[in-house]
mmCIF file of C-alpha atoms in Angstrom:
data_model
loop_
_atom_site.group_PDB
_atom_site.id
_atom_site.type_symbol
_atom_site.label_atom_id
_atom_site.label_comp_id
_atom_site.label_asym_id
_atom_site.label_seq_id
_atom_site.Cartn_x
_atom_site.Cartn_y
_atom_site.Cartn_z
ATOM 1 C CA UNK A 23 0.230 0.443 -0.145
ATOM 2 C CA UNK A 24 3.058 2.206 0.827
ATOM 3 C CA UNK A 25 5.046 1.776 -2.033
ATOM 4 C CA UNK A 26 1.537 2.249 -4.378
ATOM 5 C CA UNK A 27 1.053 5.208 -2.452
ATOM 6 C CA UNK A 28 5.213 6.271 -3.518
ATOM 7 C CA UNK A 29 4.705 4.464 -6.978
ATOM 8 C CA UNK A 30 1.448 4.334 -8.308
ATOM 9 C CA UNK A 31 1.091 2.687 -11.859
ATOM 10 C CA UNK A 32 1.069 5.172 -14.636
ATOM 11 C CA UNK A 33 -0.443 4.692 -17.969
ATOM 12 C CA UNK A 34 2.306 3.511 -20.078
ATOM 13 C CA UNK A 35 1.418 5.790 -23.130
ATOM 14 C CA UNK A 36 0.639 9.769 -21.278
ATOM 15 C CA UNK A 37 1.700 8.427 -17.395
ATOM 16 C CA UNK A 38 -2.241 9.739 -15.909
ATOM 17 C CA UNK A 39 -1.913 7.456 -12.637
ATOM 18 C CA UNK A 40 -4.428 4.265 -13.451
ATOM 19 C CA UNK A 41 -5.430 1.074 -11.429
ATOM 20 C CA UNK A 42 -1.908 -1.326 -10.086
ATOM 21 C CA UNK A 43 -3.620 -3.536 -12.751
ATOM 22 C CA UNK A 44 -3.878 -1.779 -15.543
ATOM 23 C CA UNK A 45 -1.531 -0.604 -18.200
ATOM 24 C CA UNK A 46 -3.498 2.307 -20.032
ATOM 25 C CA UNK A 47 -5.650 5.660 -18.683
ATOM 26 C CA UNK A 48 -8.793 5.466 -20.975
ATOM 27 C CA UNK A 49 -8.409 7.504 -22.622
ATOM 28 C CA UNK A 50 -4.842 5.968 -23.954
ATOM 29 C CA UNK A 51 -7.121 2.686 -24.493
ATOM 30 C CA UNK A 52 -9.023 4.495 -27.564
ATOM 31 C CA UNK A 53 -5.606 4.673 -29.617
ATOM 32 C CA UNK A 54 -5.341 0.257 -29.022
ATOM 33 C CA UNK A 55 -6.443 -0.898 -33.124
ATOM 34 C CA UNK A 56 -7.449 -3.780 -32.522
ATOM 35 C CA UNK A 57 -7.650 -6.743 -34.780
ATOM 36 C CA UNK A 58 -11.459 -7.554 -34.360
ATOM 37 C CA UNK A 59 -11.209 -11.080 -36.366
ATOM 38 C CA UNK A 60 -13.494 -13.812 -36.637
ATOM 39 C CA UNK A 61 -11.461 -17.013 -35.232
ATOM 40 C CA UNK A 62 -13.378 -19.041 -37.715
ATOM 41 C CA UNK A 63 -12.966 -17.237 -40.618
ATOM 42 C CA UNK A 64 -11.224 -16.539 -43.306
ATOM 43 C CA UNK A 65 -9.378 -12.820 -42.323
ATOM 44 C CA UNK A 66 -5.386 -12.181 -42.882
ATOM 45 C CA UNK A 67 -2.941 -13.741 -40.291
ATOM 46 C CA UNK A 68 -5.204 -17.490 -41.545
ATOM 47 C CA UNK A 69 -4.497 -16.587 -44.903
ATOM 48 C CA UNK A 70 -1.093 -15.130 -44.860
ATOM 49 C CA UNK A 71 -0.472 -19.120 -42.465
ATOM 50 C CA UNK A 72 -2.142 -21.229 -45.917
ATOM 51 C CA UNK A 73 0.710 -20.248 -47.236
ATOM 52 C CA UNK A 74 3.843 -21.883 -44.673
ATOM 53 C CA UNK A 75 1.457 -24.632 -43.862
ATOM 54 C CA UNK A 76 -2.231 -26.073 -43.075
ATOM 55 C CA UNK A 77 -3.469 -24.257 -40.376
ATOM 56 C CA UNK A 78 -7.170 -25.276 -38.873
ATOM 57 C CA UNK A 79 -8.236 -21.062 -37.648
ATOM 58 C CA UNK A 80 -6.550 -18.088 -36.175
ATOM 59 C CA UNK A 81 -6.918 -14.728 -34.150
ATOM 60 C CA UNK A 82 -4.226 -11.801 -33.882
ATOM 61 C CA UNK A 83 -5.609 -9.706 -30.467
ATOM 62 C CA UNK A 84 -3.809 -6.124 -31.883
ATOM 63 C CA UNK A 85 -2.241 -4.489 -34.562
ATOM 64 C CA UNK A 86 1.370 -4.014 -34.128
ATOM 65 C CA UNK A 87 2.149 -0.839 -35.996
ATOM 66 C CA UNK A 88 5.053 1.247 -37.060
ATOM 67 C CA UNK A 89 6.168 3.804 -33.341
ATOM 68 C CA UNK A 90 1.883 2.966 -31.699
ATOM 69 C CA UNK A 91 0.565 2.319 -28.937
ATOM 70 C CA UNK A 92 0.724 -1.858 -29.834
ATOM 71 C CA UNK A 93 3.927 -2.065 -30.639
ATOM 72 C CA UNK A 94 4.412 -0.096 -26.600
ATOM 73 C CA UNK A 95 2.311 -2.545 -25.231
ATOM 74 C CA UNK A 96 4.176 -6.028 -26.368
ATOM 75 C CA UNK A 97 7.230 -4.519 -26.036
ATOM 76 C CA UNK A 98 6.874 -3.547 -21.746
ATOM 77 C CA UNK A 99 5.192 -7.230 -21.812
ATOM 78 C CA UNK A 100 8.699 -8.279 -23.796
ATOM 79 C CA UNK A 101 12.251 -6.108 -22.554
ATOM 80 C CA UNK A 102 11.047 -3.723 -19.113
ATOM 81 C CA UNK A 103 9.797 -6.681 -17.372
ATOM 82 C CA UNK A 104 6.185 -5.910 -16.885
ATOM 83 C CA UNK A 105 4.900 -9.113 -17.046
ATOM 84 C CA UNK A 106 2.287 -8.675 -15.237
ATOM 85 C CA UNK A 107 1.216 -7.042 -19.091
ATOM 86 C CA UNK A 108 0.735 -10.715 -19.691
ATOM 87 C CA UNK A 109 -2.696 -11.820 -17.863
ATOM 88 C CA UNK A 110 -4.168 -7.132 -19.456
ATOM 89 C CA UNK A 111 -3.346 -8.598 -23.181
ATOM 90 C CA UNK A 112 -5.461 -12.266 -21.894
ATOM 91 C CA UNK A 113 -8.238 -9.867 -20.908
ATOM 92 C CA UNK A 114 -8.422 -7.901 -23.924
ATOM 93 C CA UNK A 115 -8.922 -11.710 -25.789
ATOM 94 C CA UNK A 116 -11.084 -13.031 -24.070
ATOM 95 C CA UNK A 117 -13.497 -10.144 -24.218
ATOM 96 C CA UNK A 118 -13.506 -11.142 -27.851
ATOM 97 C CA UNK A 119 -12.121 -14.443 -29.373
ATOM 98 C CA UNK A 120 -14.675 -16.954 -29.525
ATOM 99 C CA UNK A 121 -13.860 -20.342 -30.063
ATOM 100 C CA UNK A 122 -17.367 -20.487 -30.928
ATOM 101 C CA UNK A 123 -17.874 -24.918 -31.571
ATOM 102 C CA UNK A 124 -14.063 -25.386 -33.540
ATOM 103 C CA UNK A 125 -11.815 -24.955 -29.738
ATOM 104 C CA UNK A 126 -8.381 -26.417 -29.198
ATOM 105 C CA UNK A 127 -7.966 -29.493 -27.249
ATOM 106 C CA UNK A 128 -5.025 -27.748 -25.800
ATOM 107 C CA UNK A 129 -3.036 -24.338 -25.972
ATOM 108 C CA UNK A 130 1.331 -24.564 -26.273
ATOM 109 C CA UNK A 131 2.576 -21.310 -26.621
ATOM 110 C CA UNK A 132 6.209 -20.867 -28.394
ATOM 111 C CA UNK A 133 8.914 -21.586 -26.091
ATOM 112 C CA UNK A 134 12.037 -19.407 -25.454
ATOM 113 C CA UNK A 135 15.839 -20.934 -24.781
ATOM 114 C CA UNK A 136 17.001 -21.598 -21.603
ATOM 115 C CA UNK A 137 19.032 -19.624 -21.450
ATOM 116 C CA UNK A 138 17.047 -16.999 -23.245
ATOM 117 C CA UNK A 139 14.742 -17.008 -20.622
ATOM 118 C CA UNK A 140 17.545 -16.873 -17.302
ATOM 119 C CA UNK A 141 18.644 -14.053 -18.801
ATOM 120 C CA UNK A 142 14.494 -12.685 -19.230
ATOM 121 C CA UNK A 143 14.150 -14.036 -16.503
ATOM 122 C CA UNK A 144 10.248 -14.942 -17.226
ATOM 123 C CA UNK A 145 8.129 -16.571 -20.684
ATOM 124 C CA UNK A 146 6.585 -13.462 -22.083
ATOM 125 C CA UNK A 147 3.927 -15.798 -22.614
ATOM 126 C CA UNK A 148 3.293 -17.798 -20.076
ATOM 127 C CA UNK A 149 1.172 -15.634 -17.813
ATOM 128 C CA UNK A 150 -1.034 -14.686 -21.585
ATOM 129 C CA UNK A 151 -1.882 -17.767 -21.336
ATOM 130 C CA UNK A 152 -2.410 -19.767 -17.992
ATOM 131 C CA UNK A 153 -4.981 -16.612 -18.361
ATOM 132 C CA UNK A 154 -6.824 -18.245 -20.805
ATOM 133 C CA UNK A 155 -6.592 -22.004 -20.406
ATOM 134 C CA UNK A 156 -8.356 -20.492 -16.742
ATOM 135 C CA UNK A 157 -10.997 -18.499 -18.281
ATOM 136 C CA UNK A 158 -11.821 -21.238 -21.918
ATOM 137 C CA UNK A 159 -11.137 -24.395 -19.280
ATOM 138 C CA UNK A 160 -8.853 -25.384 -22.236
ATOM 139 C CA UNK A 161 -5.168 -27.147 -20.445
ATOM 140 C CA UNK A 162 -2.029 -25.473 -21.855
ATOM 141 C CA UNK A 163 1.641 -27.468 -21.596
ATOM 142 C CA UNK A 164 4.303 -25.143 -21.537
ATOM 143 C CA UNK A 165 6.747 -28.028 -21.865
ATOM 144 C CA UNK A 166 5.048 -29.730 -25.358
ATOM 145 C CA UNK A 167 7.605 -27.845 -27.628
ATOM 146 C CA UNK A 168 11.497 -27.563 -26.798
ATOM 147 C CA UNK A 169 14.012 -24.899 -28.327
ATOM 148 C CA UNK A 170 16.850 -26.007 -29.878
ATOM 149 C CA UNK A 171 18.799 -23.577 -30.836
ATOM 150 C CA UNK A 172 19.150 -19.986 -29.088
ATOM 151 C CA UNK A 173 19.690 -18.335 -32.006
ATOM 152 C CA UNK A 174 16.693 -17.163 -34.193
ATOM 153 C CA UNK A 175 14.845 -19.410 -36.712
ATOM 154 C CA UNK A 176 16.087 -18.972 -40.603
ATOM 155 C CA UNK A 177 13.233 -18.331 -42.885
ATOM 156 C CA UNK A 178 12.444 -22.300 -44.313
ATOM 157 C CA UNK A 179 10.901 -22.022 -48.421
ATOM 158 C CA UNK A 180 9.219 -25.730 -48.861
ATOM 159 C CA UNK A 181 8.284 -28.887 -47.135
ATOM 160 C CA UNK A 182 11.232 -30.938 -47.853
ATOM 161 C CA UNK A 183 13.813 -28.023 -46.538
ATOM 162 C CA UNK A 184 11.933 -27.862 -43.453
ATOM 163 C CA UNK A 185 11.775 -31.906 -43.343
ATOM 164 C CA UNK A 186 15.814 -31.857 -43.401
ATOM 165 C CA UNK A 187 16.425 -28.772 -41.606
ATOM 166 C CA UNK A 188 18.361 -28.842 -39.055
ATOM 167 C CA UNK A 189 14.730 -27.689 -36.628
ATOM 168 C CA UNK A 190 14.323 -25.192 -34.275
ATOM 169 C CA UNK A 191 11.610 -26.556 -32.358
ATOM 170 C CA UNK A 192 10.741 -30.157 -31.511
ATOM 171 C CA UNK A 193 8.078 -32.041 -29.859
ATOM 172 C CA UNK A 194 9.221 -33.474 -26.139
ATOM 173 C CA UNK A 195 6.311 -36.254 -25.586
ATOM 174 C CA UNK A 196 4.031 -38.624 -27.810
ATOM 175 C CA UNK A 197 1.360 -35.964 -29.036
ATOM 176 C CA UNK A 198 -1.501 -37.418 -31.959
ATOM 177 C CA UNK A 199 -5.447 -36.797 -32.926
ATOM 178 C CA UNK A 200 -5.469 -32.808 -30.782
ATOM 179 C CA UNK A 201 -6.542 -30.213 -32.095
ATOM 180 C CA UNK A 202 -2.872 -27.412 -30.897
ATOM 181 C CA UNK A 203 -4.199 -23.730 -30.748
ATOM 182 C CA UNK A 204 -0.459 -21.888 -30.957
ATOM 183 C CA UNK A 205 0.429 -19.646 -28.863
ATOM 184 C CA UNK A 206 2.899 -16.798 -29.712
ATOM 185 C CA UNK A 207 3.421 -12.328 -29.484
ATOM 186 C CA UNK A 208 4.321 -10.938 -32.559
ATOM 187 C CA UNK A 209 3.191 -12.277 -36.280
ATOM 188 C CA UNK A 210 5.542 -10.749 -38.818
ATOM 189 C CA UNK A 211 7.147 -14.130 -41.288
ATOM 190 C CA UNK A 212 4.973 -16.392 -39.681
ATOM 191 C CA UNK A 213 8.033 -18.602 -39.828
ATOM 192 C CA UNK A 214 8.163 -19.321 -35.618
ATOM 193 C CA UNK A 215 5.452 -20.064 -36.668
ATOM 194 C CA UNK A 216 4.961 -22.527 -39.116
ATOM 195 C CA UNK A 217 8.707 -24.096 -37.761
ATOM 196 C CA UNK A 218 6.209 -25.493 -34.804
ATOM 197 C CA UNK A 219 2.988 -26.314 -35.865
ATOM 198 C CA UNK A 220 5.362 -29.067 -38.576
ATOM 199 C CA UNK A 221 6.355 -30.704 -36.006
ATOM 200 C CA UNK A 222 2.926 -30.743 -34.461
ATOM 201 C CA UNK A 223 2.122 -31.821 -37.730
ATOM 202 C CA UNK A 224 5.071 -34.443 -38.297
ATOM 203 C CA UNK A 225 4.618 -35.823 -34.883
ATOM 204 C CA UNK A 226 0.794 -37.431 -35.687
ATOM 205 C CA UNK A 227 -2.646 -37.263 -36.653
ATOM 206 C CA UNK A 228 -2.063 -33.099 -35.139
ATOM 207 C CA UNK A 229 -4.064 -30.587 -36.485
ATOM 208 C CA UNK A 230 -2.891 -26.547 -35.763
ATOM 209 C CA UNK A 231 -4.642 -23.018 -34.997
ATOM 210 C CA UNK A 232 -3.284 -20.760 -34.371
ATOM 211 C CA UNK A 233 -3.729 -17.165 -31.572
ATOM 212 C CA UNK A 234 -0.456 -14.657 -31.647
ATOM 213 C CA UNK A 235 -1.289 -11.103 -29.047
ATOM 214 C CA UNK A 236 -0.416 -8.471 -31.934
ATOM 215 C CA UNK A 237 0.056 -9.187 -35.971
ATOM 216 C CA UNK A 238 2.550 -6.394 -37.984
ATOM 217 C CA UNK A 239 1.125 -6.466 -40.765
#
């Protein structure tokens, strides 16, 4: 309580004092560009994913524009030790995302390499995923996918290349016949989710859907 008085929580955009659990004030909230995509229908992220791998459904919460509040929010989460931003983003997601009759069986977030996890201190996707899991009553698994290399994944051009490549990710246990929701922070080229999706698809008779906090168009 004393710390709240001495160091009140402030809007990350305009610095107004706000409730401890919030990221932005009501005025700045209107500047966030939500996508309003339909998870079960065609949308820009589904079109991009389909160029890379067979995808079931897709959803992106916000647009990731240059010099935007949306970008600031993601950067606060990833690089400025604002892990609680994941909870806020998840709450915004549950207010907008309807799985309808196509809910996944399992939620899986993109893993960090152990070295990166030690450097950052947390995986920015874990609180987000866990909050969604509790709301939708869908289990999650933080250990199903393993990141094998510390360096960034390189673009894989075709399916044969994907099968032959020294995989950046691997599936750690047997999984088959599951509809898996793959969760990431920002969708740009799609190389990361594509690499993981192919590992899941090749592991058994699985289907993959994609959920991202933000999409960089």
